PDB file of C-alpha atoms in Angstrom:
ATOM      1  CA  MET A   1     -41.160   7.987  17.337  1.00  0.00           C
ATOM      2  CA  VAL A   2     -40.870  11.218  19.320  1.00  0.00           C
ATOM      3  CA  VAL A   3     -44.017  13.246  18.707  1.00  0.00           C
ATOM      4  CA  PRO A   4     -44.791  16.788  19.910  1.00  0.00           C
ATOM      5  CA  THR A   5     -48.032  17.007  21.925  1.00  0.00           C
ATOM      6  CA  CYS A   6     -48.351  20.801  21.998  1.00  0.00           C
ATOM      7  CA  LEU A   7     -46.401  23.924  21.155  1.00  0.00           C
ATOM      8  CA  PRO A   8     -43.328  24.419  23.353  1.00  0.00           C
ATOM      9  CA  LEU A   9     -43.028  27.311  25.779  1.00  0.00           C
ATOM     10  CA  ILE A  10     -41.029  30.285  24.553  1.00  0.00           C
ATOM     11  CA  VAL A  11     -38.197  31.342  26.855  1.00  0.00           C
ATOM     12  CA  ARG A  12     -38.124  35.138  26.874  1.00  0.00           C
ATOM     13  CA  ARG A  13     -38.282  37.693  29.660  1.00  0.00           C
ATOM     14  CA  CYS A  14     -41.610  39.501  30.080  1.00  0.00           C
ATOM     15  CA  HIS A  15     -41.312  43.273  30.360  1.00  0.00           C
ATOM     16  CA  ALA A  16     -44.411  43.518  32.568  1.00  0.00           C
ATOM     17  CA  CYS A  17     -43.897  40.835  35.243  1.00  0.00           C
ATOM     18  CA  SER A  18     -40.375  39.412  34.790  1.00  0.00           C
ATOM     19  CA  SER A  19     -41.711  35.937  33.969  1.00  0.00           C
ATOM     20  CA  GLU A  20     -39.526  33.982  31.545  1.00  0.00           C
ATOM     21  CA  ARG A  21     -42.114  31.828  29.765  1.00  0.00           C
ATOM     22  CA  PHE A  22     -44.586  32.636  26.981  1.00  0.00           C
ATOM     23  CA  ARG A  23     -47.230  30.417  25.373  1.00  0.00           C
ATOM     24  CA  ALA A  24     -47.756  30.613  21.628  1.00  0.00           C
ATOM     25  CA  HIS A  25     -51.297  29.691  20.710  1.00  0.00           C
ATOM     26  CA  GLY A  26     -51.075  30.016  16.936  1.00  0.00           C
ATOM     27  CA  LYS A  27     -52.409  33.556  16.482  1.00  0.00           C
ATOM     28  CA  PHE A  28     -50.737  35.903  14.002  1.00  0.00           C
ATOM     29  CA  ARG A  29     -50.880  39.610  13.316  1.00  0.00           C
ATOM     30  CA  VAL A  30     -50.383  40.821   9.764  1.00  0.00           C
ATOM     31  CA  ASN A  31     -49.838  44.518   9.158  1.00  0.00           C
ATOM     32  CA  ALA A  32     -49.487  46.305   5.807  1.00  0.00           C
ATOM     33  CA  HIS A  33     -47.547  49.492   5.082  1.00  0.00           C
ATOM     34  CA  HIS A  34     -48.518  50.266   1.492  1.00  0.00           C
ATOM     35  CA  LYS A  35     -46.750  47.431  -0.388  1.00  0.00           C
ATOM     36  CA  LEU A  36     -44.698  46.211   2.599  1.00  0.00           C
ATOM     37  CA  LEU A  37     -45.875  43.569   5.076  1.00  0.00           C
ATOM     38  CA  ASP A  38     -45.045  42.737   8.673  1.00  0.00           C
ATOM     39  CA  VAL A  39     -46.068  39.376  10.142  1.00  0.00           C
ATOM     40  CA  TRP A  40     -45.797  38.544  13.849  1.00  0.00           C
ATOM     41  CA  LEU A  41     -46.536  35.407  15.854  1.00  0.00           C
ATOM     42  CA  LEU A  42     -48.320  36.402  19.062  1.00  0.00           C
ATOM     43  CA  ALA A  43     -47.431  34.822  22.397  1.00  0.00           C
ATOM     44  CA  LEU A  44     -48.961  35.298  25.841  1.00  0.00           C
ATOM     45  CA  CYS A  45     -46.924  35.602  29.034  1.00  0.00           C
ATOM     46  CA  ALA A  46     -47.454  32.588  31.279  1.00  0.00           C
ATOM     47  CA  GLY A  47     -47.350  34.881  34.325  1.00  0.00           C
ATOM     48  CA  CYS A  48     -49.438  37.964  33.537  1.00  0.00           C
ATOM     49  CA  GLY A  49     -50.972  37.289  30.103  1.00  0.00           C
ATOM     50  CA  ASP A  50     -49.197  40.214  28.428  1.00  0.00           C
ATOM     51  CA  THR A  51     -48.798  39.805  24.658  1.00  0.00           C
ATOM     52  CA  ALA A  52     -45.411  39.624  22.950  1.00  0.00           C
ATOM     53  CA  LYS A  53     -44.860  39.702  19.198  1.00  0.00           C
ATOM     54  CA  LEU A  54     -42.281  37.435  17.576  1.00  0.00           C
ATOM     55  CA  THR A  55     -41.213  38.841  14.215  1.00  0.00           C
ATOM     56  CA  VAL A  56     -41.752  36.439  11.324  1.00  0.00           C
ATOM     57  CA  LEU A  57     -41.487  38.921   8.432  1.00  0.00           C
ATOM     58  CA  GLU A  58     -40.477  42.564   8.667  1.00  0.00           C
ATOM     59  CA  ARG A  59     -41.084  45.141   5.924  1.00  0.00           C
ATOM     60  CA  VAL A  60     -41.182  42.557   3.135  1.00  0.00           C
ATOM     61  CA  HIS A  61     -42.630  43.493  -0.253  1.00  0.00           C
ATOM     62  CA  VAL A  62     -46.031  41.891  -0.697  1.00  0.00           C
ATOM     63  CA  ARG A  63     -44.955  40.120  -3.903  1.00  0.00           C
ATOM     64  CA  ALA A  64     -42.041  38.460  -2.087  1.00  0.00           C
ATOM     65  CA  VAL A  65     -44.342  36.763   0.446  1.00  0.00           C
ATOM     66  CA  PRO A  66     -45.529  33.300  -0.630  1.00  0.00           C
ATOM     67  CA  PRO A  67     -49.346  33.430  -0.906  1.00  0.00           C
ATOM     68  CA  ARG A  68     -49.704  30.161   1.019  1.00  0.00           C
ATOM     69  CA  LEU A  69     -47.757  31.621   3.971  1.00  0.00           C
ATOM     70  CA  LEU A  70     -49.915  34.726   4.001  1.00  0.00           C
ATOM     71  CA  ASP A  71     -53.127  32.671   3.808  1.00  0.00           C
ATOM     72  CA  ARG A  72     -51.999  30.478   6.711  1.00  0.00           C
ATOM     73  CA  ALA A  73     -51.076  33.547   8.801  1.00  0.00           C
ATOM     74  CA  HIS A  74     -54.470  35.155   8.101  1.00  0.00           C
ATOM     75  CA  ALA A  75     -56.162  31.878   9.104  1.00  0.00           C
ATOM     76  CA  ASN A  76     -54.118  31.673  12.358  1.00  0.00           C
ATOM     77  CA  ASP A  77     -52.865  28.211  11.428  1.00  0.00           C
ATOM     78  CA  PRO A  78     -51.366  26.504  14.532  1.00  0.00           C
ATOM     79  CA  GLY A  79     -49.323  24.263  12.218  1.00  0.00           C
ATOM     80  CA  LEU A  80     -47.602  27.347  10.820  1.00  0.00           C
ATOM     81  CA  ALA A  81     -46.868  28.495  14.375  1.00  0.00           C
ATOM     82  CA  ALA A  82     -45.241  25.130  15.112  1.00  0.00           C
ATOM     83  CA  GLU A  83     -43.151  25.322  11.928  1.00  0.00           C
ATOM     84  CA  LEU A  84     -42.010  28.874  12.658  1.00  0.00           C
ATOM     85  CA  LEU A  85     -41.085  28.110  16.276  1.00  0.00           C
ATOM     86  CA  GLN A  86     -38.816  25.328  15.035  1.00  0.00           C
ATOM     87  CA  ASP A  87     -37.164  27.645  12.507  1.00  0.00           C
ATOM     88  CA  PRO A  88     -33.718  28.621  13.871  1.00  0.00           C
ATOM     89  CA  GLY A  89     -33.812  31.909  11.934  1.00  0.00           C
ATOM     90  CA  VAL A  90     -37.028  33.029  13.630  1.00  0.00           C
ATOM     91  CA  ARG A  91     -35.689  32.056  17.060  1.00  0.00           C
ATOM     92  CA  ARG A  92     -32.389  33.863  16.434  1.00  0.00           C
ATOM     93  CA  ARG A  93     -34.069  37.009  15.052  1.00  0.00           C
ATOM     94  CA  ASN A  94     -36.255  37.242  18.183  1.00  0.00           C
ATOM     95  CA  SER A  95     -33.590  36.107  20.690  1.00  0.00           C
ATOM     96  CA  VAL A  96     -35.750  33.339  22.119  1.00  0.00           C
ATOM     97  CA  ALA A  97     -35.277  29.708  23.059  1.00  0.00           C
ATOM     98  CA  LEU A  98     -37.829  26.899  23.383  1.00  0.00           C
ATOM     99  CA  ASP A  99     -38.725  24.895  26.473  1.00  0.00           C
ATOM    100  CA  TRP A 100     -39.957  21.453  25.370  1.00  0.00           C
ATOM    101  CA  SER A 101     -40.669  20.203  28.925  1.00  0.00           C
ATOM    102  CA  GLY A 102     -43.943  18.285  28.816  1.00  0.00           C
ATOM    103  CA  ALA A 103     -44.531  19.097  25.136  1.00  0.00           C
ATOM    104  CA  TRP A 104     -43.569  15.727  23.643  1.00  0.00           C
ATOM    105  CA  ARG A 105     -44.312  12.027  24.066  1.00  0.00           C
ATOM    106  CA  LEU A 106     -42.655   8.825  22.977  1.00  0.00           C
ATOM    107  CA  ASP A 107     -44.801   6.664  20.722  1.00  0.00           C
ATOM    108  CA  ALA A 108     -43.223   3.207  21.065  1.00  0.00           C
ATOM    109  CA  GLY A 109     -45.862   1.600  18.868  1.00  0.00           C
ATOM    110  CA  GLY A 110     -44.388  -1.893  19.021  1.00  0.00           C
ATOM    111  CA  PRO A 111     -44.711  -5.077  21.016  1.00  0.00           C
ATOM    112  CA  ASP A 112     -42.658  -5.837  24.111  1.00  0.00           C
ATOM    113  CA  HIS A 113     -39.371  -7.634  23.284  1.00  0.00           C
ATOM    114  CA  ARG A 114     -38.411  -9.099  26.669  1.00  0.00           C
ATOM    115  CA  ASP A 115     -37.528 -12.562  25.276  1.00  0.00           C
ATOM    116  CA  VAL A 116     -34.783 -11.484  22.845  1.00  0.00           C
ATOM    117  CA  GLU A 117     -31.053 -11.294  23.630  1.00  0.00           C
ATOM    118  CA  VAL A 118     -30.250  -8.167  21.618  1.00  0.00           C
ATOM    119  CA  LEU A 119     -32.734  -5.386  21.047  1.00  0.00           C
ATOM    120  CA  GLU A 120     -32.013  -2.980  18.191  1.00  0.00           C
ATOM    121  CA  VAL A 121     -34.004   0.250  18.340  1.00  0.00           C
ATOM    122  CA  SER A 122     -34.221   3.100  15.852  1.00  0.00           C
ATOM    123  CA  VAL A 123     -35.592   6.433  17.154  1.00  0.00           C
ATOM    124  CA  HIS A 124     -37.229   8.900  14.761  1.00  0.00           C
ATOM    125  CA  PHE A 125     -38.432  12.438  15.431  1.00  0.00           C
ATOM    126  CA  ALA A 126     -41.659  13.818  13.956  1.00  0.00           C
ATOM    127  CA  ALA A 127     -40.386  17.322  14.839  1.00  0.00           C
ATOM    128  CA  ARG A 128     -37.078  18.758  16.023  1.00  0.00           C
ATOM    129  CA  VAL A 129     -37.696  18.163  19.737  1.00  0.00           C
ATOM    130  CA  PRO A 130     -34.408  18.387  21.671  1.00  0.00           C
ATOM    131  CA  VAL A 131     -34.364  15.623  24.278  1.00  0.00           C
ATOM    132  CA  ARG A 132     -31.697  13.761  26.193  1.00  0.00           C
ATOM    133  CA  PRO A 133     -31.216  10.238  24.772  1.00  0.00           C
ATOM    134  CA  VAL A 134     -30.854   8.765  28.262  1.00  0.00           C
ATOM    135  CA  ARG A 135     -34.263  10.156  29.260  1.00  0.00           C
ATOM    136  CA  LEU A 136     -35.809   8.991  25.994  1.00  0.00           C
ATOM    137  CA  ILE A 137     -34.410   5.466  26.329  1.00  0.00           C
ATOM    138  CA  ALA A 138     -35.470   5.276  29.974  1.00  0.00           C
ATOM    139  CA  GLU A 139     -39.019   6.294  29.132  1.00  0.00           C
ATOM    140  CA  GLY A 140     -39.200   3.991  26.116  1.00  0.00           C
ATOM    141  CA  LEU A 141     -37.889   0.929  27.951  1.00  0.00           C
ATOM    142  CA  GLY A 142     -39.605   1.622  31.276  1.00  0.00           C
ATOM    143  CA  LEU A 143     -36.336   1.978  33.187  1.00  0.00           C
ATOM    144  CA  SER A 144     -34.930   4.661  35.447  1.00  0.00           C
ATOM    145  CA  ARG A 145     -32.333   7.046  34.053  1.00  0.00           C
ATOM    146  CA  ALA A 146     -29.790   5.700  36.551  1.00  0.00           C
ATOM    147  CA  GLU A 147     -30.397   2.179  35.225  1.00  0.00           C
ATOM    148  CA  VAL A 148     -29.890   3.361  31.627  1.00  0.00           C
ATOM    149  CA  GLU A 149     -26.652   5.109  32.595  1.00  0.00           C
ATOM    150  CA  ARG A 150     -25.498   1.926  34.363  1.00  0.00           C
ATOM    151  CA  LEU A 151     -26.223  -0.101  31.187  1.00  0.00           C
ATOM    152  CA  ILE A 152     -24.193   2.403  29.150  1.00  0.00           C
ATOM    153  CA  GLY A 153     -21.317   2.135  31.624  1.00  0.00           C
ATOM    154  CA  GLU A 154     -21.354  -1.657  31.470  1.00  0.00           C
ATOM    155  CA  GLY A 155     -21.363  -1.613  27.658  1.00  0.00           C
ATOM    156  CA  LYS A 156     -24.767  -3.297  27.406  1.00  0.00           C
ATOM    157  CA  LEU A 157     -26.312  -0.225  25.789  1.00  0.00           C
ATOM    158  CA  VAL A 158     -24.333   1.009  22.784  1.00  0.00           C
ATOM    159  CA  SER A 159     -24.916   3.455  19.980  1.00  0.00           C
ATOM    160  CA  ALA A 160     -22.981   4.940  17.097  1.00  0.00           C
ATOM    161  CA  HIS A 161     -24.344   8.309  18.257  1.00  0.00           C
ATOM    162  CA  ARG A 162     -23.365  10.093  21.445  1.00  0.00           C
ATOM    163  CA  LEU A 163     -25.882   9.345  24.210  1.00  0.00           C
ATOM    164  CA  THR A 164     -24.969  12.371  26.329  1.00  0.00           C
ATOM    165  CA  GLY A 165     -26.309  15.870  25.771  1.00  0.00           C
ATOM    166  CA  ARG A 166     -29.409  16.502  23.682  1.00  0.00           C
ATOM    167  CA  VAL A 167     -30.430  15.200  20.267  1.00  0.00           C
ATOM    168  CA  SER A 168     -33.228  16.266  17.956  1.00  0.00           C
ATOM    169  CA  ALA A 169     -32.482  14.006  15.020  1.00  0.00           C
ATOM    170  CA  GLY A 170     -32.972  10.275  14.638  1.00  0.00           C
ATOM    171  CA  PHE A 171     -30.519   7.829  16.156  1.00  0.00           C
ATOM    172  CA  SER A 172     -30.321   4.116  16.892  1.00  0.00           C
ATOM    173  CA  PHE A 173     -29.010   2.035  19.752  1.00  0.00           C
ATOM    174  CA  MET A 174     -28.542  -1.607  20.681  1.00  0.00           C
ATOM    175  CA  LEU A 175     -29.361  -3.136  24.073  1.00  0.00           C
ATOM    176  CA  LYS A 176     -27.799  -6.471  25.051  1.00  0.00           C
ATOM    177  CA  LEU A 177     -30.118  -8.219  27.505  1.00  0.00           C
TER     178      LEU A 177
END
């Protein structure tokens, strides 16, 4: 299981110091204009600490906002921040990308299977963390990435899914020992 360990960094250029990374810490700002609401997720520049606002809701009628969402924003719920950062609409609206480097871990959770001939593994994601399957397999099996790529080339590591590029959804593979 691939599990996030913290919120990912937000890739966006800072207007104050030209840094390209922001840290979201789960704080929100809610602003009311009569019956219209704005909700922003606040992020701090990793370089200078300047605050950036990521638009979550803009000029939305108060009755159209789910009460649970508004309560979670008022409470500065870090879980809501994680959900919103993974929302492609929020990322597209704010022209940002996510940097998941160091923000996830692999929870193998099972015994070592060194004495079997064929090892079938199913990988699940607790959140949409984009990661390279070769890196994930290498970390999970305790091998180098070059060794994993060699096993793929020899046909000893096979999958119905493509093992190149990045994945963020579950996949399975089979290793012939």
